[in-house]
Short mmCIF file of C-alpha atoms and ligand atoms in Angstrom, two decimals:
data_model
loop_
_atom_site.label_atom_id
_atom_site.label_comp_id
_atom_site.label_asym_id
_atom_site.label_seq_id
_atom_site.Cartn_x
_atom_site.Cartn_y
_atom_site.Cartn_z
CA UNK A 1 118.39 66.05 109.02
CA UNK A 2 120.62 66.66 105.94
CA UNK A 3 123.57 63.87 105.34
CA UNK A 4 125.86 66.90 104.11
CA UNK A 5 125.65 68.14 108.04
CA UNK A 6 128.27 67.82 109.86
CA UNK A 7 128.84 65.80 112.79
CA UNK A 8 128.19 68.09 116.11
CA UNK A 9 132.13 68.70 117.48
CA UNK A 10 133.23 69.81 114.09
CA UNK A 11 130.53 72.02 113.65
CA UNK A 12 130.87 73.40 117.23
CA UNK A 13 134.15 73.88 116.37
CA UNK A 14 133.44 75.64 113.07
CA UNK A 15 131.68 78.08 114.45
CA UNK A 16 133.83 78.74 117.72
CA UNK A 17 136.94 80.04 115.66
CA UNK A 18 134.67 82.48 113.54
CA UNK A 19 134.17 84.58 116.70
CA UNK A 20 135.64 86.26 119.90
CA UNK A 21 135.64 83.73 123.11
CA UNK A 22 132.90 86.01 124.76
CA UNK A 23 130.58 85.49 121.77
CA UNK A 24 131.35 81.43 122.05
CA UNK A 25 130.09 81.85 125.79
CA UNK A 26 127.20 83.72 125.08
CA UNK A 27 126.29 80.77 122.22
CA UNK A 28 126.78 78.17 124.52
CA UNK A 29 124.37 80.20 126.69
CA UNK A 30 121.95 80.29 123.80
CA UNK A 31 122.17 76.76 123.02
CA UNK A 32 121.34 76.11 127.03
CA UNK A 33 118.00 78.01 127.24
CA UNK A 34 117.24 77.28 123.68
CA UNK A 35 116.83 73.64 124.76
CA UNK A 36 115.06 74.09 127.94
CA UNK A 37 112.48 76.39 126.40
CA UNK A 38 112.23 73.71 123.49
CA UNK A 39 111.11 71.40 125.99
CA UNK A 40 109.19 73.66 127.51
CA UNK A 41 107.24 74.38 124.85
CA UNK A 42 107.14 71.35 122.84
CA UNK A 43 109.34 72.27 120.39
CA UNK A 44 111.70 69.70 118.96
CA UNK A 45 114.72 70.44 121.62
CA UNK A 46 117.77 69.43 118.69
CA UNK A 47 116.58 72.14 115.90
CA UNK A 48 116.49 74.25 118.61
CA UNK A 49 119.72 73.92 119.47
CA UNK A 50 121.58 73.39 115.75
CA UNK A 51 120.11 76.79 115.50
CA UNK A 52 121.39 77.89 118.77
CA UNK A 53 125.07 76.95 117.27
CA UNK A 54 124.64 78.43 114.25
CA UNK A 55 122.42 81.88 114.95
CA UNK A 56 125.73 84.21 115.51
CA UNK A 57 128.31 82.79 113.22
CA UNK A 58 128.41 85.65 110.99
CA UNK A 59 128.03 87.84 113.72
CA UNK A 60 132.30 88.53 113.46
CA UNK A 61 132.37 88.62 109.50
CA UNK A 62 133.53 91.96 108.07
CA UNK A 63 130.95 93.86 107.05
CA UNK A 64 131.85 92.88 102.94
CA UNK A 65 131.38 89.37 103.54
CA UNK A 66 128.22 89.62 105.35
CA UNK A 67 126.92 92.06 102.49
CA UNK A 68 128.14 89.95 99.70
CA UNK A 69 126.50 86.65 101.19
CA UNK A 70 123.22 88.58 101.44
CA UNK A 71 123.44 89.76 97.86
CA UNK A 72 124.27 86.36 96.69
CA UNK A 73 121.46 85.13 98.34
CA UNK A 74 119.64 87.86 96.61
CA UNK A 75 115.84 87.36 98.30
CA UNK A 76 116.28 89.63 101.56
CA UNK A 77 118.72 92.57 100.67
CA UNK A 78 116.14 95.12 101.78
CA UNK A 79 117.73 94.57 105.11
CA UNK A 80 120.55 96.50 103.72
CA UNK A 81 119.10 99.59 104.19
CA UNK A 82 118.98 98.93 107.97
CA UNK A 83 120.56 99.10 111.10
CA UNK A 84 124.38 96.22 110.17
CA UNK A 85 123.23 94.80 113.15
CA UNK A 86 120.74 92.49 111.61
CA UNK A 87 122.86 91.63 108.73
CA UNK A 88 124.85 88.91 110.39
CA UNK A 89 121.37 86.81 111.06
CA UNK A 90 120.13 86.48 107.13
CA UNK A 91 124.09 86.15 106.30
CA UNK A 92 124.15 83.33 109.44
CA UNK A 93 120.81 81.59 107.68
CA UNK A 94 122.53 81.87 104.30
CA UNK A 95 126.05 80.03 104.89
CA UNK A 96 123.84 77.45 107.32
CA UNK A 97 122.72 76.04 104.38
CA UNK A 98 125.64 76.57 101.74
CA UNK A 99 128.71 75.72 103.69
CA UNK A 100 126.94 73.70 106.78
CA UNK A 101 124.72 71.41 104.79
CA UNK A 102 121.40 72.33 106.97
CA UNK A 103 117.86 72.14 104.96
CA UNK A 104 115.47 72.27 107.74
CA UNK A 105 113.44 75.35 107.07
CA UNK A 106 112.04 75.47 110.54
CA UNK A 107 115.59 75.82 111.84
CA UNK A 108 116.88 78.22 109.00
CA UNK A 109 114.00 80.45 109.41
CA UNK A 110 115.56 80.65 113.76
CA UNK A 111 118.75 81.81 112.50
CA UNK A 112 117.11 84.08 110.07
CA UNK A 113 114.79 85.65 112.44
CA UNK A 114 116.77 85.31 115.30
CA UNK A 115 117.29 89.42 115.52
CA UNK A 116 114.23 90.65 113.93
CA UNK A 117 111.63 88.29 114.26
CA UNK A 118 108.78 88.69 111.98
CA UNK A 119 105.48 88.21 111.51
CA UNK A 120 103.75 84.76 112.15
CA UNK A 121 106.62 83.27 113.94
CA UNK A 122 107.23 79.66 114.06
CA UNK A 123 107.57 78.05 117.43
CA UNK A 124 111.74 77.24 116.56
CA UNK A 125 111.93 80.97 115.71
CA UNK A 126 110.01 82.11 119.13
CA UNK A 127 111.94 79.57 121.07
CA UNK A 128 115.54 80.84 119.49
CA UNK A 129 114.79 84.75 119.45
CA UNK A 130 113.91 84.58 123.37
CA UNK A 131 116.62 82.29 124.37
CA UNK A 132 119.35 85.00 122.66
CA UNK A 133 117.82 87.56 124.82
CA UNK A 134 117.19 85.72 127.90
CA UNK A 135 120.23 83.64 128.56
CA UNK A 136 122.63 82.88 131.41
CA UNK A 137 124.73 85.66 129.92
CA UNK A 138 122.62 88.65 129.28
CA UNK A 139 122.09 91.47 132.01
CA UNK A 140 120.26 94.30 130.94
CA UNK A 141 116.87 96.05 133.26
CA UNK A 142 114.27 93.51 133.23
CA UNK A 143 115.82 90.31 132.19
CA UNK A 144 114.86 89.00 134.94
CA UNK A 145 111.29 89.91 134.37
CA UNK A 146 110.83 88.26 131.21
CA UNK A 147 113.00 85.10 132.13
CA UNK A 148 110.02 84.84 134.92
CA UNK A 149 107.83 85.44 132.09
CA UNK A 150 109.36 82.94 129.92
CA UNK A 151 109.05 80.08 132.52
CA UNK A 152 105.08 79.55 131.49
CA UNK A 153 104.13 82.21 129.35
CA UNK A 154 106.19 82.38 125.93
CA UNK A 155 104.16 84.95 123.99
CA UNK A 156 104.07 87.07 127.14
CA UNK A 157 108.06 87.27 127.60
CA UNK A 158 108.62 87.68 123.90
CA UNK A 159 106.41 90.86 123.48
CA UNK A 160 108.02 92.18 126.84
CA UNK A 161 111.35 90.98 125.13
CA UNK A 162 109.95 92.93 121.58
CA UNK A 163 109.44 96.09 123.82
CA UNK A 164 112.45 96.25 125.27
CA UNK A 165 114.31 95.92 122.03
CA UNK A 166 111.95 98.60 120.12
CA UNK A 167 112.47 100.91 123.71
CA UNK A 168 116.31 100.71 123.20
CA UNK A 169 116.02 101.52 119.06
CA UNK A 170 114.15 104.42 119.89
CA UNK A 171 116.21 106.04 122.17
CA UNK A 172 118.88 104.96 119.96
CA UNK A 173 117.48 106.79 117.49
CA UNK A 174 117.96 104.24 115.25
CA UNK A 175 115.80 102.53 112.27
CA UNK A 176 113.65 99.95 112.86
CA UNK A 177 113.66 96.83 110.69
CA UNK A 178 109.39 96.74 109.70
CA UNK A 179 109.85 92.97 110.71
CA UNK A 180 110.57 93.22 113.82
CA UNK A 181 106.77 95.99 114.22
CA UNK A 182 105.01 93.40 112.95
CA UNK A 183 106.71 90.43 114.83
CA UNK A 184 105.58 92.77 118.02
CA UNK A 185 101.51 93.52 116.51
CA UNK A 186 101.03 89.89 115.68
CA UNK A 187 102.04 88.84 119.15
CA UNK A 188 99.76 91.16 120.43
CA UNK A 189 97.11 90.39 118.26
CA UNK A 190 97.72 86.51 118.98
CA UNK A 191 97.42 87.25 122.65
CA UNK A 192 94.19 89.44 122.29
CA UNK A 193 92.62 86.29 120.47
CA UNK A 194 93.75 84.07 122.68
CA UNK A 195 91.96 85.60 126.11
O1 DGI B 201 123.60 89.02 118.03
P1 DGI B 201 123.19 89.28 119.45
O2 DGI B 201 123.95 90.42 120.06
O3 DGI B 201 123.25 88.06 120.29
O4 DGI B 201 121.66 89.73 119.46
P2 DGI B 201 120.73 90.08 118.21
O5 DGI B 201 121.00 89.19 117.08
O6 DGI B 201 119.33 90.09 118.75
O7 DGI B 201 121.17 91.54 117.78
C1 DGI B 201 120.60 92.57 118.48
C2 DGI B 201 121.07 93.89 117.96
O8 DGI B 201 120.39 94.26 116.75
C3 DGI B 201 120.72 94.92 119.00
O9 DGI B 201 121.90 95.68 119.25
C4 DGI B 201 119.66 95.74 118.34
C5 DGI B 201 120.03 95.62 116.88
N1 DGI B 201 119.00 96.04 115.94
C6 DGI B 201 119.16 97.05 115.08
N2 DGI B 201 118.05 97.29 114.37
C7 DGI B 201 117.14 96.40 114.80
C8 DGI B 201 117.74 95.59 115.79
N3 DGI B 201 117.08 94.59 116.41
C9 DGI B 201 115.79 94.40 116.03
N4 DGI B 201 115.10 93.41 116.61
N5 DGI B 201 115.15 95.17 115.09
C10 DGI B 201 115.77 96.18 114.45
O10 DGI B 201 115.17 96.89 113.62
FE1 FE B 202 122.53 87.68 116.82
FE1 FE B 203 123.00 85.98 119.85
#
């Protein structure tokens, strides 16, 4: 890892005053089942959870600031035509490496696809989107399903994770990101190849 990092408390801290207390529980619940299902998986159980610590801290910027860092980073401001809900994860990946110091790809590309996913997701990026949706914190119908799901199966829980997101846009009636369609076909199409 990066020299310019931080040392762990101070970036813990860092990131706990940028948000609401509930939103520092819900991280420490990320960081939790991040590392499990690192293990799990055999996914290098520290990236997972840097990335756990960082994957929400811009998820309490104004809007402005979470606009402006995605224009300054200038490569992914398509996703300023969608839904301001995925903004905070590309403006999250972005200040990760300009104000935290982190250069690991594998665990910028968790932050930045913690929301969306995408297509051909790394195993950090798998790991990270299902622990946000799975941990201690989160009720919603069928958590509990996929958090069975998620105890040997990975791709399994993540597409029943992808449907249940895509179920709730829809009768939202909201946009959906292309990402996070293809993030949901490739899994599929993994899984088909796979049995
Ligand atoms: O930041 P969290 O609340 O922990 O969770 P998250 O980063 O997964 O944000 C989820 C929100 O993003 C959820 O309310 C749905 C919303 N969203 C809006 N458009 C899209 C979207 N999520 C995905 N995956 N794809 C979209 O197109
Ligand atoms: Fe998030
Ligand atoms: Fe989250």
């Amino acid at each position: 890892m990066d020299r310019k990092v931080m040392d762990r408390e101070a970036l813990l801290a860092s990131v706990r005053e940028q948000m609401p207390e509930r939103r520092w529980v819900h991280t420490q619940g990320v960081m939790e089942t991040a590392v499990i299902l690192a293990k799990r998986y055999g996914a290098d159980p520290v990236k997972a959870e840097l990335a756990a610590i960082l994957h929400d801290v811009a998820k309490f910027w104004k809007v402005d600031k979470m606009e402006a860092a995605i224009r300054e980073e200038g490569e992914f401001v398509d996703v300023l035509n969608y839904d301001k809900e995925l903004w905070h994860a590309h403006a999250g990946a972005y200040v990760s490496r300009r104000d935290y110091g982190i250069e690991d790809e594998e665990v910028l590309g968790a932050i930045r696809y913690h929301t969306s996913g995408r297509e051909g997701m790394a195993l950090l990026e798998r790991i990270v989107w299902l622990a946000d949706l799975i941990e201690p914190g989160r009720d919603f119908p069928g958590v509990d399903a996929i958090r069975g799901l998620a105890e040997q199966d990975l791709n399994g829980a993540l597409v029943a994770g992808f449907d249940t997101t895509l179920g709730f846009l829809v009768e939202k009636k909201k946009r959906i990101y292309p990402l996070t369609v293809l993030a949901r076909n490739d899994l599929l199409a993994e899984i088909e190849n796979t049995n």
